[in-house]
GROMACS .gro file of C-alpha atoms in nm:
model
  391
    1MET     CA    1  -0.828   6.230  -1.410
    2GLN     CA    2  -0.782   6.147  -1.042
    3PRO     CA    3  -0.505   5.920  -0.978
    4LEU     CA    4  -0.586   5.563  -0.863
    5HIS     CA    5  -0.358   5.384  -0.630
    6LEU     CA    6  -0.284   5.014  -0.700
    7THR     CA    7  -0.299   4.903  -0.331
    8ALA     CA    8  -0.210   4.573  -0.407
    9TYR     CA    9  -0.163   4.374  -0.764
   10THR     CA   10  -0.084   4.012  -0.860
   11ALA     CA   11  -0.031   3.788  -1.125
   12THR     CA   12  -0.032   3.438  -1.178
   13SER     CA   13   0.064   3.282  -1.538
   14ALA     CA   14   0.326   3.050  -1.704
   15LEU     CA   15   0.596   3.248  -1.558
   16GLY     CA   16   0.470   3.123  -1.192
   17HIS     CA   17   0.242   3.238  -0.901
   18GLY     CA   18   0.304   3.610  -0.771
   19ASN     CA   19   0.464   3.895  -0.821
   20ALA     CA   20   0.838   3.783  -0.737
   21ALA     CA   21   0.837   3.488  -0.956
   22HIS     CA   22   0.714   3.717  -1.266
   23ALA     CA   23   0.987   4.021  -1.165
   24ASP     CA   24   1.236   3.752  -1.188
   25ALA     CA   25   1.146   3.592  -1.506
   26LEU     CA   26   1.120   3.918  -1.669
   27ARG     CA   27   1.466   4.094  -1.536
   28THR     CA   28   1.671   3.738  -1.636
   29MET     CA   29   1.484   3.641  -1.964
   30ARG     CA   30   1.351   3.336  -1.858
   31GLY     CA   31   1.015   3.242  -2.096
   32GLY     CA   32   0.732   3.041  -1.991
   33LEU     CA   33   0.628   2.891  -2.331
   34ARG     CA   34   0.659   2.530  -2.390
   35PRO     CA   35   0.579   2.274  -2.653
   36CYS     CA   36   0.188   2.214  -2.635
   37ASP     CA   37   0.067   1.939  -2.429
   38PHE     CA   38  -0.283   2.064  -2.349
   39GLU     CA   39  -0.541   1.762  -2.298
   40ASP     CA   40  -0.533   1.598  -2.623
   41VAL     CA   41  -0.463   1.893  -2.854
   42ASP     CA   42  -0.228   1.797  -3.183
   43LEU     CA   43  -0.099   2.124  -3.296
   44ASP     CA   44   0.241   2.194  -3.356
   45THR     CA   45   0.248   2.502  -3.140
   46TRP     CA   46   0.397   2.629  -2.799
   47ILE     CA   47   0.197   2.728  -2.510
   48GLY     CA   48   0.193   2.933  -2.180
   49ARG     CA   49   0.023   2.683  -1.927
   50VAL     CA   50  -0.012   2.742  -1.570
   51THR     CA   51   0.113   2.483  -1.337
   52GLY     CA   52  -0.094   2.381  -1.060
   53ILE     CA   53  -0.437   2.429  -1.187
   54GLU     CA   54  -0.539   2.037  -1.211
   55ASP     CA   55  -0.442   1.989  -0.868
   56ALA     CA   56  -0.628   2.272  -0.706
   57PRO     CA   57  -1.040   2.206  -0.736
   58ILE     CA   58  -1.252   2.429  -0.583
   59THR     CA   59  -1.419   2.302  -0.286
   60GLY     CA   60  -1.649   2.438   0.007
   61HIS     CA   61  -1.986   2.656  -0.063
   62LEU     CA   62  -1.831   2.758  -0.395
   63ALA     CA   63  -1.777   2.425  -0.540
   64ALA     CA   64  -2.042   2.459  -0.804
   65TYR     CA   65  -1.832   2.712  -0.951
   66ASP     CA   66  -1.526   2.439  -0.999
   67CYS     CA   67  -1.376   2.494  -1.340
   68ARG     CA   68  -1.065   2.541  -1.517
   69ASN     CA   69  -1.100   2.912  -1.545
   70ASN     CA   70  -1.223   2.957  -1.191
   71ARG     CA   71  -0.954   2.770  -1.059
   72LEU     CA   72  -0.728   3.006  -1.219
   73ALA     CA   73  -0.879   3.303  -1.058
   74ALA     CA   74  -0.868   3.133  -0.710
   75LEU     CA   75  -0.516   3.062  -0.762
   76ALA     CA   76  -0.445   3.403  -0.835
   77LEU     CA   77  -0.642   3.577  -0.554
   78GLU     CA   78  -0.450   3.385  -0.332
   79ALA     CA   79  -0.113   3.486  -0.421
   80ASP     CA   80   0.071   3.774  -0.264
   81GLY     CA   81  -0.176   3.801  -0.004
   82PHE     CA   82  -0.419   3.984  -0.275
   83ALA     CA   83  -0.727   3.839  -0.116
   84ALA     CA   84  -0.621   3.966   0.225
   85ALA     CA   85  -0.561   4.289   0.113
   86VAL     CA   86  -0.900   4.315  -0.033
   87ALA     CA   87  -1.059   4.175   0.297
   88ASP     CA   88  -0.889   4.498   0.450
   89ALA     CA   89  -1.059   4.733   0.223
   90ARG     CA   90  -1.367   4.582   0.318
   91ARG     CA   91  -1.334   4.641   0.662
   92ARG     CA   92  -1.217   4.997   0.602
   93LEU     CA   93  -1.450   5.063   0.330
   94GLY     CA   94  -1.764   4.808   0.331
   95ALA     CA   95  -1.838   4.534   0.110
   96ALA     CA   96  -2.104   4.717  -0.112
   97ARG     CA   97  -1.850   5.008  -0.168
   98ILE     CA   98  -1.615   4.766  -0.370
   99GLY     CA   99  -1.695   4.685  -0.728
  100VAL     CA  100  -1.542   4.396  -0.912
  101PHE     CA  101  -1.465   4.444  -1.306
  102LEU     CA  102  -1.281   4.178  -1.461
  103GLY     CA  103  -1.222   4.062  -1.829
  104THR     CA  104  -1.224   3.734  -1.991
  105SER     CA  105  -1.270   3.617  -2.348
  106THR     CA  106  -1.394   3.289  -2.309
  107SER     CA  107  -1.459   3.240  -1.951
  108GLY     CA  108  -1.502   2.861  -1.846
  109ILE     CA  109  -1.575   2.756  -2.217
  110LEU     CA  110  -1.371   2.406  -2.149
  111GLU     CA  111  -1.641   2.267  -1.891
  112THR     CA  112  -1.847   2.333  -2.219
  113GLU     CA  113  -1.622   2.132  -2.445
  114HIS     CA  114  -1.606   1.856  -2.168
  115ALA     CA  115  -1.979   1.826  -2.159
  116TYR     CA  116  -2.026   1.800  -2.509
  117ARG     CA  117  -1.796   1.503  -2.511
  118ARG     CA  118  -2.013   1.343  -2.290
  119ARG     CA  119  -2.352   1.420  -2.437
  120LYS     CA  120  -2.618   1.156  -2.399
  121ALA     CA  121  -2.758   0.951  -2.677
  122ASP     CA  122  -3.031   1.179  -2.731
  123GLY     CA  123  -2.819   1.461  -2.755
  124ALA     CA  124  -2.869   1.602  -2.390
  125LEU     CA  125  -2.586   1.748  -2.209
  126PRO     CA  126  -2.476   1.562  -1.839
  127ALA     CA  127  -2.683   1.664  -1.549
  128ASP     CA  128  -2.387   1.775  -1.373
  129TYR     CA  129  -2.308   2.047  -1.626
  130ARG     CA  130  -2.328   2.402  -1.471
  131PHE     CA  131  -2.318   2.654  -1.734
  132ARG     CA  132  -2.435   2.960  -1.499
  133GLU     CA  133  -2.159   2.887  -1.256
  134SER     CA  134  -1.892   2.786  -1.550
  135HIS     CA  135  -1.920   2.899  -1.864
  136GLU     CA  136  -2.128   3.192  -1.878
  137ILE     CA  137  -1.946   3.510  -1.898
  138PHE     CA  138  -2.053   3.646  -1.569
  139SER     CA  139  -1.945   3.334  -1.378
  140LEU     CA  140  -1.537   3.455  -1.351
  141THR     CA  141  -1.679   3.789  -1.176
  142ASP     CA  142  -1.966   3.614  -0.962
  143PHE     CA  143  -1.705   3.380  -0.846
  144VAL     CA  144  -1.456   3.650  -0.772
  145ARG     CA  145  -1.694   3.884  -0.566
  146ARG     CA  146  -1.846   3.562  -0.400
  147HIS     CA  147  -1.470   3.440  -0.301
  148LEU     CA  148  -1.398   3.803  -0.156
  149GLY     CA  149  -1.708   3.866  -0.026
  150LEU     CA  150  -1.816   4.208  -0.202
  151ARG     CA  151  -2.128   4.341  -0.285
  152GLY     CA  152  -2.044   4.625  -0.508
  153PRO     CA  153  -2.145   4.662  -0.879
  154ALA     CA  154  -1.969   4.423  -1.043
  155LEU     CA  155  -1.938   4.325  -1.458
  156THR     CA  156  -1.747   4.131  -1.695
  157LEU     CA  157  -1.612   4.293  -1.960
  158SER     CA  158  -1.558   4.052  -2.314
  159THR     CA  159  -1.391   4.269  -2.568
  160ALA     CA  160  -1.117   4.015  -2.700
  161CYS     CA  161  -0.791   4.113  -2.630
  162SER     CA  162  -0.844   4.443  -2.447
  163SER     CA  163  -1.077   4.292  -2.217
  164SER     CA  164  -0.857   4.328  -1.879
  165ALA     CA  165  -0.742   4.664  -1.984
  166LYS     CA  166  -1.102   4.802  -2.024
  167VAL     CA  167  -1.191   4.722  -1.671
  168PHE     CA  168  -0.961   4.991  -1.555
  169ALA     CA  169  -1.122   5.233  -1.734
  170THR     CA  170  -1.463   5.091  -1.613
  171ALA     CA  171  -1.358   5.101  -1.261
  172ALA     CA  172  -1.232   5.446  -1.315
  173ARG     CA  173  -1.561   5.575  -1.397
  174HIS     CA  174  -1.752   5.398  -1.144
  175ILE     CA  175  -1.551   5.558  -0.886
  176GLN     CA  176  -1.560   5.876  -1.035
  177VAL     CA  177  -1.940   5.902  -1.009
  178GLY     CA  178  -1.937   5.792  -0.672
  179TRP     CA  179  -2.092   5.431  -0.749
  180CYS     CA  180  -1.798   5.297  -0.556
  181ASP     CA  181  -1.475   5.387  -0.365
  182ALA     CA  182  -1.241   5.099  -0.451
  183ALA     CA  183  -1.264   4.830  -0.725
  184VAL     CA  184  -1.099   4.501  -0.815
  185VAL     CA  185  -0.984   4.488  -1.145
  186GLY     CA  186  -0.805   4.199  -1.351
  187GLY     CA  187  -0.867   3.930  -1.606
  188VAL     CA  188  -0.862   3.566  -1.618
  189ASP     CA  189  -0.826   3.330  -1.937
  190SER     CA  190  -0.752   2.975  -1.925
  191LEU     CA  191  -0.667   2.744  -2.214
  192CYS     CA  192  -0.923   2.532  -2.394
  193GLN     CA  193  -0.942   2.368  -2.726
  194MET     CA  194  -1.132   2.630  -2.897
  195THR     CA  195  -0.893   2.891  -2.847
  196LEU     CA  196  -0.595   2.650  -2.952
  197TYR     CA  197  -0.778   2.514  -3.270
  198GLY     CA  198  -0.965   2.851  -3.355
  199PHE     CA  199  -0.673   3.061  -3.393
  200HIS     CA  200  -0.484   2.751  -3.605
  201SER     CA  201  -0.761   2.794  -3.822
  202LEU     CA  202  -0.693   3.145  -3.857
  203GLN     CA  203  -0.340   3.074  -3.965
  204LEU     CA  204  -0.255   3.274  -3.666
  205VAL     CA  205  -0.061   3.028  -3.434
  206SER     CA  206   0.344   2.982  -3.448
  207ALA     CA  207   0.500   2.658  -3.467
  208GLU     CA  208   0.745   2.767  -3.218
  209PRO     CA  209   0.797   3.044  -2.928
  210CYS     CA  210   0.609   3.370  -3.062
  211ARG     CA  211   0.876   3.643  -3.119
  212PRO     CA  212   0.678   3.965  -3.118
  213LEU     CA  213   0.855   4.300  -3.361
  214ASP     CA  214   1.092   3.994  -3.534
  215ALA     CA  215   1.140   4.032  -3.910
  216GLN     CA  216   1.066   3.670  -3.907
  217ARG     CA  217   0.766   3.671  -3.687
  218ASN     CA  218   0.456   3.443  -3.773
  219GLY     CA  219   0.236   3.430  -3.548
  220LEU     CA  220   0.147   3.421  -3.172
  221SER     CA  221   0.161   3.157  -2.875
  222ILE     CA  222  -0.148   3.122  -2.668
  223GLY     CA  223  -0.152   3.129  -2.298
  224GLU     CA  224  -0.343   3.173  -1.987
  225ALA     CA  225  -0.312   3.384  -1.691
  226GLY     CA  226  -0.497   3.528  -1.419
  227SER     CA  227  -0.415   3.874  -1.299
  228PHE     CA  228  -0.591   4.140  -1.034
  229ALA     CA  229  -0.533   4.463  -0.889
  230LEU     CA  230  -0.707   4.673  -0.617
  231LEU     CA  231  -0.787   5.019  -0.710
  232GLU     CA  232  -0.815   5.301  -0.466
  233ALA     CA  233  -0.852   5.678  -0.472
  234ALA     CA  234  -0.758   5.761  -0.118
  235PRO     CA  235  -0.362   5.743  -0.110
  236ARG     CA  236  -0.244   5.471   0.048
  237ASP     CA  237   0.138   5.365   0.118
  238ASN     CA  238   0.200   5.217  -0.229
  239ALA     CA  239   0.431   5.310  -0.539
  240VAL     CA  240   0.240   5.292  -0.840
  241ALA     CA  241  -0.097   5.435  -0.969
  242LEU     CA  242  -0.294   5.426  -1.275
  243LEU     CA  243  -0.284   5.795  -1.390
  244GLY     CA  244  -0.504   5.761  -1.723
  245TYR     CA  245  -0.678   5.552  -1.952
  246GLY     CA  246  -0.789   5.586  -2.340
  247GLU     CA  247  -1.026   5.363  -2.537
  248SER     CA  248  -1.122   5.349  -2.906
  249ALA     CA  249  -1.274   5.171  -3.158
  250ASP     CA  250  -1.099   5.096  -3.538
  251ALA     CA  251  -1.477   5.012  -3.690
  252TYR     CA  252  -1.242   4.889  -3.962
  253HIS     CA  253  -1.272   4.509  -3.969
  254ILE     CA  254  -1.392   4.204  -3.789
  255ALA     CA  255  -1.053   4.077  -3.695
  256ARG     CA  256  -0.771   4.279  -3.846
  257PRO     CA  257  -0.640   4.606  -3.721
  258GLU     CA  258  -0.660   4.936  -3.855
  259PRO     CA  259  -0.333   4.918  -4.109
  260ASN     CA  260  -0.228   5.270  -3.999
  261GLY     CA  261  -0.283   5.227  -3.626
  262ARG     CA  262  -0.515   5.498  -3.606
  263GLY     CA  263  -0.752   5.366  -3.356
  264ALA     CA  264  -0.433   5.279  -3.115
  265LEU     CA  265  -0.299   5.587  -3.186
  266GLU     CA  266  -0.618   5.765  -3.063
  267ALA     CA  267  -0.646   5.546  -2.767
  268MET     CA  268  -0.279   5.644  -2.672
  269ARG     CA  269  -0.361   6.016  -2.679
  270ALA     CA  270  -0.671   5.963  -2.496
  271ALA     CA  271  -0.472   5.824  -2.186
  272LEU     CA  272  -0.205   6.073  -2.209
  273THR     CA  273  -0.430   6.353  -2.198
  274ARG     CA  274  -0.680   6.197  -1.947
  275ALA     CA  275  -0.308   6.201  -1.735
  276GLY     CA  276  -0.257   6.563  -1.817
  277LEU     CA  277   0.101   6.454  -1.956
  278ASP     CA  278   0.299   6.464  -2.272
  279ALA     CA  279   0.397   6.200  -2.487
  280ALA     CA  280   0.770   6.299  -2.432
  281GLY     CA  281   0.740   6.215  -2.070
  282LEU     CA  282   0.696   5.850  -2.122
  283ASP     CA  283   0.981   5.609  -1.968
  284TYR     CA  284   0.893   5.292  -2.155
  285VAL     CA  285   0.584   5.142  -2.366
  286ASN     CA  286   0.438   4.798  -2.314
  287LEU     CA  287   0.347   4.686  -2.703
  288HIS     CA  288   0.063   4.469  -2.739
  289ALA     CA  289   0.275   4.317  -2.988
  290THR     CA  290   0.120   3.945  -3.038
  291GLY     CA  291   0.360   3.857  -3.310
  292THR     CA  292   0.156   3.842  -3.626
  293PRO     CA  293   0.272   4.070  -3.900
  294ALA     CA  294  -0.051   4.287  -3.902
  295ASN     CA  295  -0.075   4.366  -3.560
  296ASP     CA  296   0.301   4.476  -3.488
  297SER     CA  297   0.342   4.694  -3.778
  298ALA     CA  298  -0.019   4.881  -3.715
  299GLU     CA  299   0.091   4.957  -3.352
  300SER     CA  300   0.433   5.064  -3.431
  301ARG     CA  301   0.305   5.304  -3.696
  302ALA     CA  302   0.059   5.474  -3.410
  303LEU     CA  303   0.343   5.466  -3.145
  304SER     CA  304   0.567   5.649  -3.407
  305ALA     CA  305   0.329   5.924  -3.518
  306LEU     CA  306   0.284   5.955  -3.118
  307LEU     CA  307   0.649   6.033  -3.045
  308ASP     CA  308   1.015   5.965  -3.137
  309ALA     CA  309   1.193   5.699  -2.951
  310PRO     CA  310   1.049   5.584  -2.625
  311PRO     CA  311   1.202   5.221  -2.511
  312THR     CA  312   0.953   4.957  -2.594
  313SER     CA  313   0.906   4.589  -2.575
  314GLY     CA  314   0.661   4.317  -2.661
  315THR     CA  315   0.636   4.077  -2.325
  316LYS     CA  316   0.436   3.793  -2.503
  317GLY     CA  317   0.733   3.603  -2.572
  318TRP     CA  318   0.726   3.514  -2.193
  319THR     CA  319   0.364   3.424  -2.136
  320GLY     CA  320   0.197   3.385  -2.482
  321HIS     CA  321  -0.096   3.574  -2.565
  322THR     CA  322  -0.334   3.542  -2.272
  323LEU     CA  323  -0.620   3.706  -2.448
  324GLY     CA  324  -0.889   3.829  -2.202
  325ALA     CA  325  -0.606   3.830  -1.954
  326ALA     CA  326  -0.356   4.011  -2.117
  327GLY     CA  327  -0.420   4.367  -2.048
  328ALA     CA  328  -0.427   4.326  -1.675
  329LEU     CA  329  -0.133   4.086  -1.691
  330GLU     CA  330   0.066   4.338  -1.878
  331ALA     CA  331  -0.033   4.601  -1.633
  332VAL     CA  332   0.119   4.442  -1.374
  333PHE     CA  333   0.411   4.397  -1.589
  334CYS     CA  334   0.453   4.765  -1.604
  335ALA     CA  335   0.361   4.826  -1.227
  336LEU     CA  336   0.657   4.584  -1.124
  337SER     CA  337   0.903   4.774  -1.365
  338ILE     CA  338   0.827   5.072  -1.234
  339GLU     CA  339   0.846   4.939  -0.857
  340HIS     CA  340   1.166   4.728  -0.904
  341GLY     CA  341   1.356   4.965  -1.147
  342PHE     CA  342   1.363   4.758  -1.460
  343LEU     CA  343   1.253   4.790  -1.844
  344PRO     CA  344   1.156   4.462  -1.952
  345GLY     CA  345   1.278   4.295  -2.296
  346THR     CA  346   1.172   4.145  -2.575
  347LEU     CA  347   1.194   3.773  -2.560
  348ASN     CA  348   1.264   3.586  -2.839
  349LEU     CA  349   1.358   3.891  -3.060
  350ARG     CA  350   1.654   3.764  -3.311
  351THR     CA  351   1.618   4.006  -3.594
  352PRO     CA  352   1.402   4.345  -3.522
  353ASP     CA  353   1.176   4.390  -3.797
  354PRO     CA  354   1.310   4.721  -3.987
  355ALA     CA  355   0.976   4.835  -4.099
  356ILE     CA  356   0.876   4.874  -3.725
  357GLY     CA  357   1.134   5.135  -3.661
  358LEU     CA  358   1.113   5.164  -3.266
  359ASN     CA  359   1.343   5.175  -2.987
  360LEU     CA  360   1.303   4.801  -2.915
  361VAL     CA  361   1.468   4.707  -2.579
  362ARG     CA  362   1.597   4.370  -2.681
  363ASN     CA  363   1.737   4.229  -2.331
  364SER     CA  364   1.566   4.357  -2.015
  365ARG     CA  365   1.775   4.620  -1.847
  366THR     CA  366   1.787   4.800  -1.498
  367GLY     CA  367   1.633   5.146  -1.546
  368ALA     CA  368   1.390   5.390  -1.326
  369PRO     CA  369   1.063   5.422  -1.530
  370ARG     CA  370   0.817   5.664  -1.368
  371ARG     CA  371   0.553   5.693  -1.655
  372VAL     CA  372   0.462   5.400  -1.828
  373LEU     CA  373   0.207   5.304  -2.117
  374SER     CA  374   0.062   4.946  -2.198
  375ASN     CA  375  -0.139   4.890  -2.501
  376SER     CA  376  -0.384   4.629  -2.537
  377LEU     CA  377  -0.551   4.607  -2.871
  378GLY     CA  378  -0.842   4.364  -2.924
  379PHE     CA  379  -1.002   4.175  -3.213
  380GLY     CA  380  -1.176   4.393  -3.448
  381GLY     CA  381  -1.028   4.698  -3.320
  382SER     CA  382  -1.117   4.715  -2.959
  383ASN     CA  383  -0.818   4.937  -2.828
  384CYS     CA  384  -0.731   5.039  -2.483
  385SER     CA  385  -0.420   5.219  -2.370
  386LEU     CA  386  -0.312   5.246  -1.962
  387LEU     CA  387  -0.109   5.472  -1.837
  388LEU     CA  388   0.081   5.357  -1.507
  389GLY     CA  389   0.300   5.589  -1.301
  390ALA     CA  390   0.498   5.634  -0.978
  391VAL     CA  391   0.342   5.835  -0.689
   0.00000   0.00000   0.00000
């Protein structure tokens, strides 16, 4: 495929606001998880909570879109001059020639949770509840395109944990067929009670900071994040490009991954083929690595079937699992590793699971990765692999 340049990218998560905060945290092994203090949630777990959301209401002509998810999106758009970079692209290409493709799993569902707590005696929801602008799954993308003044094709993908990785593939296809010249891609998912209690009911939430790939791993930590990238086909003065992508569906179980990781393997192979690369050319693999026993095992089997021993790590020990935002957030991690020359470690890893059998990067270290693969493996076996590289 034709490389698509990441002419701007940014991340906001429990590690902070903007790329510098994330690069520093990743290199110095400084995590962002903390004991759960979200609203009145009574769970013994740790979360990756973004600071400042409560103090940043959306005002002005987009005030109707005010909700935790869109506040997080707005904070992320203003970090690293991302909105300004999009404005520059808009002047060069035209607002109608830039698409917006975003991933989320629950959008602004927290607003609905609050509205149900305020139901009237007859069961009616309060008059100020705005489903279309807050909870409806397209509300995120609608808010972002209005915030950025864009009029190109737009859609929201919601395929659980692969959502914001798959938007890179969707954008690439739109650019390839000429429906747009550039695209804003990314993902935003924010904390809510349904997610925290839902994963707790599935017995997938850890009572300690999650420990991906550890022999004693016992579940995930939930986090929130907003992350964006601007993809352009025309070469610009930048260092990183999307070289390939691969997608697959396990068609195995509504929640569990296919045990041998065959779907994940298919996605990784497709990304390599699309990039015209051999697996031996990979310098680093960012694993999905949620910290649940089944996911980590299936992914490791898939990677072992692909190639011998590339340096690999899982980064959810830093931020928690940010669900629909995870794919874009970890794509930014990979871009940072290429641009700044380091390999992220695996935070909270004490004793590597001997059954995993991968070349795990335990502590972050300097390096010169030029070809990196990032995996996102969603509920129900919705898989996506992104291949990023230096250009």
